[in-house]
Tab-separated table of N, CA and C in Angstrom:
chain	number	residue	atom	x	y	z
N	297	MET	N	-45.340	-20.922	41.115
N	297	MET	CA	-45.778	-21.594	42.544
N	297	MET	C	-44.371	-22.259	42.990
N	298	THR	N	-44.307	-21.891	44.385
N	298	THR	CA	-43.131	-22.403	44.938
N	298	THR	C	-43.008	-23.896	45.061
N	299	HIS	N	-41.909	-24.503	45.186
N	299	HIS	CA	-41.823	-25.931	45.509
N	299	HIS	C	-41.313	-26.067	46.722
N	300	ARG	N	-41.124	-25.070	47.502
N	300	ARG	CA	-40.626	-25.259	49.002
N	300	ARG	C	-41.631	-26.276	49.747
N	301	TYR	N	-42.787	-25.709	49.904
N	301	TYR	CA	-43.742	-26.618	50.425
N	301	TYR	C	-43.928	-28.115	50.203
N	302	ILE	N	-43.967	-28.041	49.012
N	302	ILE	CA	-44.002	-29.421	48.529
N	302	ILE	C	-42.769	-30.274	48.992
N	303	ALA	N	-41.697	-30.009	48.706
N	303	ALA	CA	-40.581	-30.559	49.439
N	303	ALA	C	-40.434	-30.681	50.980
N	304	GLU	N	-40.899	-29.911	51.476
N	304	GLU	CA	-40.862	-29.944	52.880
N	304	GLU	C	-41.888	-31.055	53.283
N	305	ALA	N	-43.138	-30.971	52.889
N	305	ALA	CA	-44.167	-31.994	53.326
N	305	ALA	C	-43.549	-33.540	52.816
N	306	LEU	N	-43.006	-33.752	51.692
N	306	LEU	CA	-42.668	-35.003	51.406
N	306	LEU	C	-41.587	-35.511	52.131
N	307	LYS	N	-40.630	-34.703	52.806
N	307	LYS	CA	-39.508	-35.044	53.616
N	307	LYS	C	-40.061	-35.521	54.992
N	308	ASP	N	-41.275	-35.067	55.347
N	308	ASP	CA	-41.615	-34.977	56.874
N	308	ASP	C	-42.669	-35.972	56.966
N	309	SER	N	-42.515	-36.929	57.772
N	309	SER	CA	-43.652	-38.185	57.905
N	309	SER	C	-44.899	-37.386	58.709
N	310	ASP	N	-44.702	-36.341	59.429
N	310	ASP	CA	-45.821	-35.827	60.041
N	310	ASP	C	-46.798	-34.805	59.351
N	311	SER	N	-46.196	-34.579	57.893
N	311	SER	CA	-46.944	-33.430	57.254
N	311	SER	C	-47.870	-34.079	56.183
N	312	LEU	N	-48.848	-33.531	55.805
N	312	LEU	CA	-49.851	-34.096	54.842
N	312	LEU	C	-49.727	-32.964	53.823
N	313	LEU	N	-49.668	-33.639	52.560
N	313	LEU	CA	-49.643	-32.550	51.197
N	313	LEU	C	-50.890	-32.821	50.647
N	314	TYR	N	-51.688	-31.703	50.272
N	314	TYR	CA	-52.890	-31.726	49.486
N	314	TYR	C	-52.661	-30.870	48.068
N	315	ILE	N	-53.032	-31.458	46.902
N	315	ILE	CA	-52.924	-30.750	45.890
N	315	ILE	C	-54.283	-30.711	45.182
N	316	LEU	N	-54.385	-29.737	44.706
N	316	LEU	CA	-55.417	-29.300	43.953
N	316	LEU	C	-55.358	-29.248	42.338
N	317	LEU	N	-56.007	-29.978	41.700
N	317	LEU	CA	-55.836	-30.185	40.119
N	317	LEU	C	-56.960	-29.622	39.671
N	318	LYS	N	-56.762	-28.768	38.470
N	318	LYS	CA	-57.834	-28.554	37.470
N	318	LYS	C	-57.283	-28.949	36.089
N	319	GLU	N	-58.286	-29.700	35.556
N	319	GLU	CA	-58.069	-30.297	34.101
N	319	GLU	C	-56.485	-30.606	34.123
N	320	GLY	N	-56.184	-31.432	34.976
N	320	GLY	CA	-54.789	-32.167	34.975
N	320	GLY	C	-53.654	-31.118	35.356
N	321	LYS	N	-53.754	-29.934	35.779
N	321	LYS	CA	-52.702	-29.308	36.089
N	321	LYS	C	-52.925	-28.763	37.729
N	322	ILE	N	-51.858	-28.433	38.293
N	322	ILE	CA	-51.573	-28.220	39.551
N	322	ILE	C	-52.177	-26.737	39.800
N	323	THR	N	-53.120	-26.720	40.546
N	323	THR	CA	-53.630	-25.314	40.681
N	323	THR	C	-53.446	-24.727	41.993
N	324	GLY	N	-53.110	-25.708	43.111
N	324	GLY	CA	-52.582	-25.128	44.428
N	324	GLY	C	-52.276	-26.312	45.141
N	325	VAL	N	-51.420	-26.178	46.235
N	325	VAL	CA	-50.910	-27.104	47.210
N	325	VAL	C	-51.119	-26.542	48.606
N	326	CYS	N	-51.370	-27.269	49.515
N	326	CYS	CA	-51.701	-26.795	51.028
N	326	CYS	C	-50.688	-28.141	51.854
N	327	THR	N	-50.140	-27.604	52.668
N	327	THR	CA	-49.277	-28.579	53.612
N	327	THR	C	-49.688	-28.379	54.979
N	328	VAL	N	-50.017	-29.325	55.769
N	328	VAL	CA	-50.624	-29.346	57.280
N	328	VAL	C	-49.623	-30.287	57.983
N	329	ASP	N	-48.872	-29.763	59.053
N	329	ASP	CA	-48.430	-30.652	60.069
N	329	ASP	C	-49.385	-30.956	61.028
N	330	VAL	N	-49.502	-32.563	61.190
N	330	VAL	CA	-50.411	-33.154	62.177
N	330	VAL	C	-49.624	-33.784	63.480
N	331	SER	N	-48.617	-33.349	63.730
N	331	SER	CA	-47.601	-33.990	64.693
N	331	SER	C	-48.262	-33.691	66.059
N	332	GLY	N	-48.775	-32.558	66.456
N	332	GLY	CA	-48.831	-31.905	67.709
N	332	GLY	C	-50.329	-32.243	68.190
N	333	ASN	N	-50.723	-31.430	69.161
N	333	ASN	CA	-52.153	-31.191	69.462
N	333	ASN	C	-52.885	-30.743	68.764
N	334	SER	N	-52.513	-30.107	67.545
N	334	SER	CA	-53.426	-29.187	66.726
N	334	SER	C	-52.893	-29.475	65.039
N	335	ASN	N	-53.664	-28.980	64.383
N	335	ASN	CA	-53.078	-29.204	62.952
N	335	ASN	C	-52.656	-27.725	62.529
N	336	TYR	N	-51.580	-27.851	62.229
N	336	TYR	CA	-50.693	-26.588	61.719
N	336	TYR	C	-50.613	-26.351	60.325
N	337	LEU	N	-51.442	-25.686	59.742
N	337	LEU	CA	-51.172	-25.365	58.190
N	337	LEU	C	-50.219	-24.325	58.147
N	338	TYR	N	-48.958	-24.911	57.495
N	338	TYR	CA	-47.808	-24.127	57.237
N	338	TYR	C	-47.406	-23.885	55.813
N	339	GLY	N	-48.298	-24.067	55.134
N	339	GLY	CA	-48.181	-23.839	53.404
N	339	GLY	C	-49.221	-23.688	52.604
N	340	LEU	N	-49.560	-22.789	51.793
N	340	LEU	CA	-50.755	-22.734	50.965
N	340	LEU	C	-50.001	-21.973	49.821
N	341	ALA	N	-50.187	-22.516	48.698
N	341	ALA	CA	-49.900	-21.737	47.384
N	341	ALA	C	-50.862	-22.210	46.248
N	342	ILE	N	-51.010	-20.885	45.557
N	342	ILE	CA	-52.038	-21.218	44.578
N	342	ILE	C	-51.092	-20.647	43.358
N	343	ALA	N	-51.688	-21.025	42.172
N	343	ALA	CA	-50.833	-20.701	40.807
N	343	ALA	C	-51.454	-19.619	40.499
N	344	GLU	N	-50.251	-18.448	40.304
N	344	GLU	CA	-50.617	-17.083	39.847
N	344	GLU	C	-52.025	-17.027	38.883
N	345	ALA	N	-52.151	-17.649	38.110
N	345	ALA	CA	-53.337	-17.569	36.955
N	345	ALA	C	-54.542	-18.167	37.844
N	346	TYR	N	-54.404	-18.722	38.834
N	346	TYR	CA	-55.595	-19.181	39.644
N	346	TYR	C	-56.053	-18.342	40.830
N	347	ARG	N	-55.315	-17.279	41.214
N	347	ARG	CA	-55.386	-16.551	42.330
N	347	ARG	C	-56.778	-15.660	42.301
N	348	GLY	N	-57.473	-15.282	43.503
N	348	GLY	CA	-58.502	-14.514	43.144
N	348	GLY	C	-59.738	-14.942	42.633
N	349	GLN	N	-59.776	-16.389	42.391
N	349	GLN	CA	-60.984	-17.107	41.917
N	349	GLN	C	-61.588	-18.175	43.073
N	350	GLY	N	-61.261	-17.924	44.084
N	350	GLY	CA	-61.735	-18.953	45.260
N	350	GLY	C	-61.255	-20.320	45.348
N	351	TYR	N	-60.003	-20.479	44.601
N	351	TYR	CA	-59.272	-22.069	44.737
N	351	TYR	C	-58.559	-22.029	45.941
N	352	GLY	N	-58.206	-21.056	46.704
N	352	GLY	CA	-57.563	-20.962	47.917
N	352	GLY	C	-58.262	-20.996	48.786
N	353	SER	N	-59.823	-20.544	49.002
N	353	SER	CA	-60.605	-20.814	49.969
N	353	SER	C	-60.969	-22.287	49.954
N	354	TYR	N	-61.249	-22.452	48.775
N	354	TYR	CA	-62.016	-23.976	48.517
N	354	TYR	C	-61.056	-25.210	48.721
N	355	LEU	N	-59.754	-24.901	48.686
N	355	LEU	CA	-58.641	-25.963	49.042
N	355	LEU	C	-58.620	-26.027	50.605
N	356	VAL	N	-58.630	-24.786	51.257
N	356	VAL	CA	-58.235	-24.724	52.573
N	356	VAL	C	-59.577	-25.286	53.298
N	357	LYS	N	-60.915	-24.876	52.715
N	357	LYS	CA	-62.126	-25.587	53.300
N	357	LYS	C	-61.942	-26.809	53.196
N	358	SER	N	-61.723	-27.599	52.147
N	358	SER	CA	-61.714	-29.071	51.876
N	358	SER	C	-60.730	-29.824	52.900
N	359	VAL	N	-59.640	-29.104	53.344
N	359	VAL	CA	-58.458	-29.806	54.053
N	359	VAL	C	-58.815	-29.717	55.451
N	360	VAL	N	-59.601	-28.513	55.867
N	360	VAL	CA	-59.861	-28.231	57.271
N	360	VAL	C	-61.106	-29.294	57.574
N	361	ASN	N	-62.234	-29.404	56.883
N	361	ASN	CA	-63.225	-30.276	56.555
N	361	ASN	C	-62.734	-31.625	56.879
N	362	GLN	N	-61.900	-32.138	56.134
N	362	GLN	CA	-61.481	-33.552	56.100
N	362	GLN	C	-60.823	-33.780	57.326
N	363	LEU	N	-59.788	-32.933	57.926
N	363	LEU	CA	-58.969	-33.307	58.967
N	363	LEU	C	-59.800	-33.313	60.261
N	364	ILE	N	-60.546	-32.207	60.477
N	364	ILE	CA	-61.636	-32.343	61.464
N	364	ILE	C	-62.676	-33.555	61.588
N	365	ALA	N	-62.806	-34.069	60.544
N	365	ALA	CA	-63.675	-35.340	60.227
N	365	ALA	C	-62.864	-36.473	61.166
N	366	GLN	N	-61.739	-36.328	60.648
N	366	GLN	CA	-60.439	-37.675	60.878
N	366	GLN	C	-60.044	-37.516	62.460
N	367	ASN	N	-59.669	-36.095	62.747
N	367	ASN	CA	-58.841	-36.121	64.016
N	367	ASN	C	-59.375	-35.232	64.947
N	368	ASP	N	-60.508	-34.607	64.685
N	368	ASP	CA	-61.076	-33.229	65.490
N	368	ASP	C	-60.167	-32.518	66.382
N	369	GLU	N	-58.924	-32.203	65.714
N	369	GLU	CA	-58.005	-31.277	66.341
N	369	GLU	C	-58.090	-29.770	65.737
N	370	ALA	N	-57.803	-28.690	66.687
N	370	ALA	CA	-57.987	-27.461	66.193
N	370	ALA	C	-57.008	-27.070	65.096
N	371	PHE	N	-57.023	-26.153	64.292
N	371	PHE	CA	-56.222	-25.727	63.470
N	371	PHE	C	-55.712	-24.286	63.762
N	372	GLN	N	-54.445	-24.332	63.202
N	372	GLN	CA	-53.655	-23.063	63.513
N	372	GLN	C	-52.817	-22.528	62.315
N	373	ILE	N	-52.595	-21.420	62.306
N	373	ILE	CA	-51.763	-20.944	61.047
N	373	ILE	C	-50.781	-19.860	61.502
N	374	VAL	N	-50.087	-19.568	60.562
N	374	VAL	CA	-49.106	-18.383	60.892
N	374	VAL	C	-49.332	-17.588	59.493
N	375	VAL	N	-49.474	-16.261	59.702
N	375	VAL	CA	-49.534	-15.347	58.486
N	375	VAL	C	-48.753	-14.251	58.799
N	376	GLU	N	-47.839	-13.647	57.906
N	376	GLU	CA	-47.291	-12.588	57.896
N	376	GLU	C	-48.216	-11.379	57.777
N	377	ASP	N	-48.259	-10.380	58.692
N	377	ASP	CA	-49.104	-9.310	58.772
N	377	ASP	C	-49.082	-8.437	57.411
N	378	SER	N	-47.995	-8.396	56.791
N	378	SER	CA	-48.026	-7.801	55.515
N	378	SER	C	-48.970	-8.566	54.461
N	379	ASN	N	-49.070	-10.002	54.700
N	379	ASN	CA	-49.814	-10.726	53.625
N	379	ASN	C	-51.159	-10.466	53.679
N	380	ILE	N	-51.654	-9.277	53.364
N	380	ILE	CA	-53.155	-8.844	53.399
N	380	ILE	C	-54.287	-9.961	52.564
N	381	GLY	N	-53.812	-10.643	51.573
N	381	GLY	CA	-54.862	-11.320	50.717
N	381	GLY	C	-54.831	-12.651	51.642
N	382	ALA	N	-53.670	-13.137	52.199
N	382	ALA	CA	-53.690	-14.472	53.011
N	382	ALA	C	-54.632	-14.185	54.201
N	383	LYS	N	-54.377	-13.166	54.865
N	383	LYS	CA	-55.145	-12.608	56.033
N	383	LYS	C	-56.458	-12.659	55.670
N	384	ARG	N	-57.083	-11.979	54.506
N	384	ARG	CA	-58.373	-11.800	54.227
N	384	ARG	C	-58.758	-13.157	53.989
N	385	LEU	N	-58.284	-14.144	53.303
N	385	LEU	CA	-58.846	-15.336	52.739
N	385	LEU	C	-58.973	-16.414	53.954
N	386	TYR	N	-57.985	-16.224	55.063
N	386	TYR	CA	-58.363	-16.964	56.194
N	386	TYR	C	-59.421	-16.524	57.149
N	387	GLU	N	-59.576	-15.070	57.064
N	387	GLU	CA	-60.622	-14.464	58.009
N	387	GLU	C	-61.958	-14.770	57.466
N	388	ASN	N	-62.171	-14.767	56.228
N	388	ASN	CA	-63.283	-15.215	55.388
N	388	ASN	C	-63.727	-16.641	55.674
N	389	ILE	N	-62.655	-17.421	55.698
N	389	ILE	CA	-63.011	-18.917	55.985
N	389	ILE	C	-63.686	-18.989	57.452
N	390	GLY	N	-63.367	-18.182	58.410
N	390	GLY	CA	-63.794	-18.241	59.635
N	390	GLY	C	-62.655	-18.528	60.798
N	391	PHE	N	-61.169	-18.176	60.334
N	391	PHE	CA	-60.097	-18.147	61.253
N	391	PHE	C	-60.165	-16.715	62.007
N	392	VAL	N	-59.668	-16.831	63.124
N	392	VAL	CA	-59.845	-15.840	64.123
N	392	VAL	C	-58.413	-15.586	64.623
N	393	LYS	N	-57.931	-14.286	64.464
N	393	LYS	CA	-56.669	-13.886	65.153
N	393	LYS	C	-56.525	-14.114	66.502
N	394	GLN	N	-55.671	-14.868	67.032
N	394	GLN	CA	-55.643	-15.105	68.466
N	394	GLN	C	-54.392	-14.391	68.963
N	395	THR	N	-53.490	-14.341	68.509
N	395	THR	CA	-52.134	-13.687	69.066
N	395	THR	C	-51.430	-13.071	67.865
N	396	GLN	N	-50.255	-12.220	68.420
N	396	GLN	CA	-49.562	-11.612	67.154
N	396	GLN	C	-48.272	-11.621	67.698
N	397	VAL	N	-47.252	-11.941	66.779
N	397	VAL	CA	-46.085	-12.071	67.221
N	397	VAL	C	-45.091	-10.842	66.632
N	398	VAL	N	-44.373	-10.134	67.329
N	398	VAL	CA	-43.774	-9.058	66.574
N	398	VAL	C	-42.143	-9.636	66.606
N	399	TYR	N	-41.463	-9.504	65.495
N	399	TYR	CA	-39.916	-9.722	65.422
N	399	TYR	C	-39.121	-8.404	65.324
N	400	LEU	N	-38.376	-8.072	66.078
N	400	LEU	CA	-37.444	-6.994	66.017
N	400	LEU	C	-36.165	-7.297	65.014
N	401	LYS	N	-35.688	-6.327	64.468
N	401	LYS	CA	-34.400	-6.800	63.438
N	401	LYS	C	-33.055	-5.962	64.513
């Protein structure tokens, strides 16, 4: 599991870091920026041994439900088009694609 999202969230006072534990082990992490007019989910990582078992969906749903109850702001995410697993996870939760950005090399 990458430590990049954890380090970013800990340095930024506008970011919230959520850690999912199972039997005392870090199963997943999720980071959300709450500085603007929406909640921006910019990091989700699930430990390889726990992928495909619903932990990502559980973590994202829990974070979304908690923040909507606290600040009632919209959620937005950015997902690479090639990240099929992440796109499927977010769509299954109820996120809808609203825009697409294409980068040229």
